[in-house]
Amino acid sequence: MATTQPSFAVSPTSSNPIRFGCFAPQCFVRVSKPPCYRRRLVSTASFQRKIGGGGGGLIRCELPDFHLSATATTVAGVTTENAVQIPKGEMWSVHKFGGTCVGNSQRIRNVAEVIINDNSERKLVVVSAMSKVTDMMYDLIRKAQSRDDSYLSALEAVLEKHRLTARDLLDGDDLASFLSHLHDDISNLKAMLRAIYIAGHASESFSDFVAGHGELWSAQMLSYVVRKTGLECKWMDTRDVLIVNPTSSNQVDPDFGESEKRLDKWFSLNPSKIIIATGFIASTPQNIPTTLKRDGSDFSAAIIGALLRARQVTIWTDVDGVYSADPRKVNEAVILKTLSYQEAWEMSYFGANVLHPRTIIPVMRYNIPIVIRNIFNLSAPGTIICQPPEDDCDLKLTTPVKGFATIDNLALINVEGTGMAGVPGTASDIFGAVKDVGANVIMISQASSEHSICFAVPEKEVNAVSEALRSRFSEALKAGRLSQIEVIPNCSILAAVGQKMASTPGVSCTLFSALAKANINVRAISQGCSEYNVTVVIKREDSVKALRAVHSRFFLSRTTLAVGIIGPGLIGATLLDQLRDQAGVLKEEFNIDLRVLGITSSKTMLLSEIGIDLSRWRELLNEKGTEANLDKFTQQVHGNHFIPNTVLVDCTADSGIASNYYGWLRKGIHVITPNKKANSGPLDQYLKLRDLQRKSYTHYFYEATVGAGLPIISTLRGLLETGDKILRIEGICSGTLSYLFNNFVGDRSFSEVVAEAKKAGFTEPDPRDDLSGTDVARKVIILARESGLKLDLSDLPIRSLVPEPLKGCASAEEFMEKLPQYDGDLAKERLEAENSGEVLRYVGVVDAVNQKGTVELRRYKKDHPFAQMAGSDNIIAFTTTRYKDHPLIVRGPGAGAQVTAGGIFSDMLRLASYLGAPS
């Protein structure tokens, strides 16, 4: 059987090539003892004896810029003249297995099984080095260059890793043959590393030669394993086939013409239906070993796929496919079934873990699909990267944005000045300076006025770029033609990618709306005319938050809210129980995840990074609660960048808590509350709060401040927003006072009814809080201000039901004890009303026509809606220009923990809907 024995030449540029054999080499080095030089030809066995050990620095090894070359020896009389072309076309399938896929002996067996089960007529398999081996090889070079003696033990670890793997996989002659080659390679590497150690330097050719050995070993082992099953299989050292031209940008360009010739020649020497090829490594046109740089094995597979005109190239990895966003940052990221070449290219460029952009170029040329598969989950279909047909129905039905990616650790440089406008060559000068310092420009944005150009560069390069620009434009800065060269650090790029974005109106609107609702400011924007991507620059600290916000908006993944509950009293506790009971339904049916990250009372708070278990919140608050600190509580709940939107729910009646609303809204924290103190407090503070709410995308909902769960506020807003004019709002808006006067009938005394209500839990612990009318007055102020009236609490006349002498009682008990003494006055009013066919009702009134409000005890005819109330129901009548003769009435339970908590819950769901949850 014909075989080829590759060999390498190692030579200084000033001498003739010296043969550096692949398995039985001799190594030539120039050893010098000043002042004379001499040349010695030494075998690898004696190399260390000749130049190593005991020299104490008296002998030094000079290594000029060596060239390594790989050449194939003609074997068994085969020459180029009688070489046959390799068959090309769809009979070939190309597979590439990454380092994790061949990370140990069992995984190599799994790879062999995948190869065997592929029913393609011909198969070419590209393999990487075993997991971590390439890093180990580069570490050997670094240690040798820095004269760290531990490179020897590190090389021994490389040997042992492959020796153990081979012994587990192979036996007999196969094992002996592989181990023989392995030991020869290790001896060669030891000699070369010793030379690097003495010189303190390794040329790129030396580094590439050392780094590429991992692929040689994994390819050989896999080929032996496949052959053990009885199938014909050959392994290919791609340095004999793939020819590339190094570029100045630390990349390489494939020479397809020469590579195709060499592939034909190699195949004529090694015909086989299964070929195991080394990834990552190649040769230059001068036969010098090189690499395809990082991600080179994917590139190898794409190049070979193009050379073979293969049916498809399958990239095997450890993920199920290409995700719509980084799953480490967005838990709800989905696997994409298909991507176009352009979409994959864009996502790769912007940091998505797909493929290196250059990997796609060779296969695009022949419309060869790339399939991303998971070697550890063979049932997953993966992601197909191809050129979709123009009438692809699947693309029309799916979201126009295929995915999102971010690049962090960037800085934005803004060059600005009136002297730039209309001056040819300014941009050329700017980017010429950037090129001179070798910096990479990630994104460019220019105002159409040409007044400024900004661009993003890696943060580690920003100082050099800034200095270069200031030097290049020093005269323009002094003369005022340029006003500034500004550096904006701590930036990230967020890119939305999708081929169908170009033909779908409103994509950018949706993107920026999602960012605005998450309270994220955009520093710069860039979009090409192809519209395959829209790129924005944001603060680095907002990167994950922004990614989750836009992904949620486009993919309708769970709209997640970070929730903080303040005040787990009766209403707060009821709300937490309602959230617990409804959480599953909201997630499954409505894609809403209300994640409670914090609960705080006035004394104790409970915090969680991932969400509190609401089935045990009382127990956890008691057992794991810490001392309450509202600032720390807010920072913890809002500081979770993995959840883009935060809402604080204030279930207290505390004016101190309400005073924080303005600051929270400014930070982008949404606020929901039944607490009336903010909206009925000082007018100037209220106007400031509402002005901020109108100008920002941060929401402030307070439906439960009037009427508990009844839609009072939303009804009033609906009337106003549709152009109706409020004339009068009148209503029974206290559940407690509604109950008292609904039951203050017959011979019952008022104090008796109050005692009954207190016992039933319908009043505050001190009934004076209800009877004073202040609570009703606050609701009147809220409704009046919603209607456009600028009233303060002090502007309202309030009929208090607390007898004047009892206002100073020291306790609620004392008050209740003395209240019967004052039953006579209200009994008299009731009797007068009954004699007139009327009833007493405690109401709040907003008189919009006369710009005033009142809280009073009024009489109504028994056929009036207010007279037909029962229990603790509320009723509000809206008299407007549309509803003038027959007021619009909202009636229902207006008090109680369940309905109040339900009103708060409804506001939370309304917030989720505003933030992108499906309606």
Short mmCIF file of C-alpha atoms in Angstrom, two decimals, residues 88-90 255-257 260 301-313 341 359-370 385-387:
data_model
loop_
_atom_site.label_atom_id
_atom_site.label_comp_id
_atom_site.label_asym_id
_atom_site.label_seq_id
_atom_site.Cartn_x
_atom_site.Cartn_y
_atom_site.Cartn_z
CA LYS A 88 -16.21 15.54 -6.21
CA GLY A 89 -19.86 16.28 -5.55
CA GLU A 90 -22.73 15.37 -3.27
CA ASP A 255 -5.10 29.08 -2.22
CA PHE A 256 -7.93 26.96 -3.62
CA GLY A 257 -6.25 26.21 -6.92
CA GLU A 260 -7.15 21.32 -5.15
CA ALA A 301 -13.72 21.81 7.24
CA ALA A 302 -15.22 24.64 5.18
CA ILE A 303 -12.22 24.77 2.81
CA ILE A 304 -12.20 21.00 2.31
CA GLY A 305 -16.00 21.00 1.88
CA ALA A 306 -15.59 23.54 -0.91
CA LEU A 307 -12.72 21.58 -2.53
CA LEU A 308 -14.88 18.44 -2.53
CA ARG A 309 -18.11 20.28 -3.53
CA ALA A 310 -19.63 18.32 -0.63
CA ARG A 311 -23.32 17.87 0.04
CA GLN A 312 -23.00 19.53 3.44
CA VAL A 313 -20.52 20.36 6.18
CA TYR A 341 -25.10 32.69 5.41
CA THR A 359 -15.58 29.84 7.88
CA ILE A 360 -18.67 30.72 5.90
CA ILE A 361 -16.88 32.16 2.85
CA PRO A 362 -15.68 28.89 1.21
CA VAL A 363 -19.05 27.11 1.45
CA MET A 364 -21.05 30.14 0.29
CA ARG A 365 -19.21 29.89 -3.00
CA TYR A 366 -20.90 26.57 -3.79
CA ASN A 367 -24.09 26.95 -1.66
CA ILE A 368 -22.99 24.14 0.61
CA PRO A 369 -25.10 24.04 3.79
CA ILE A 370 -23.40 24.07 7.20
CA ILE A 385 -26.86 27.60 7.74
CA CYS A 386 -27.67 27.96 4.06
CA GLN A 387 -28.95 30.29 1.39
#
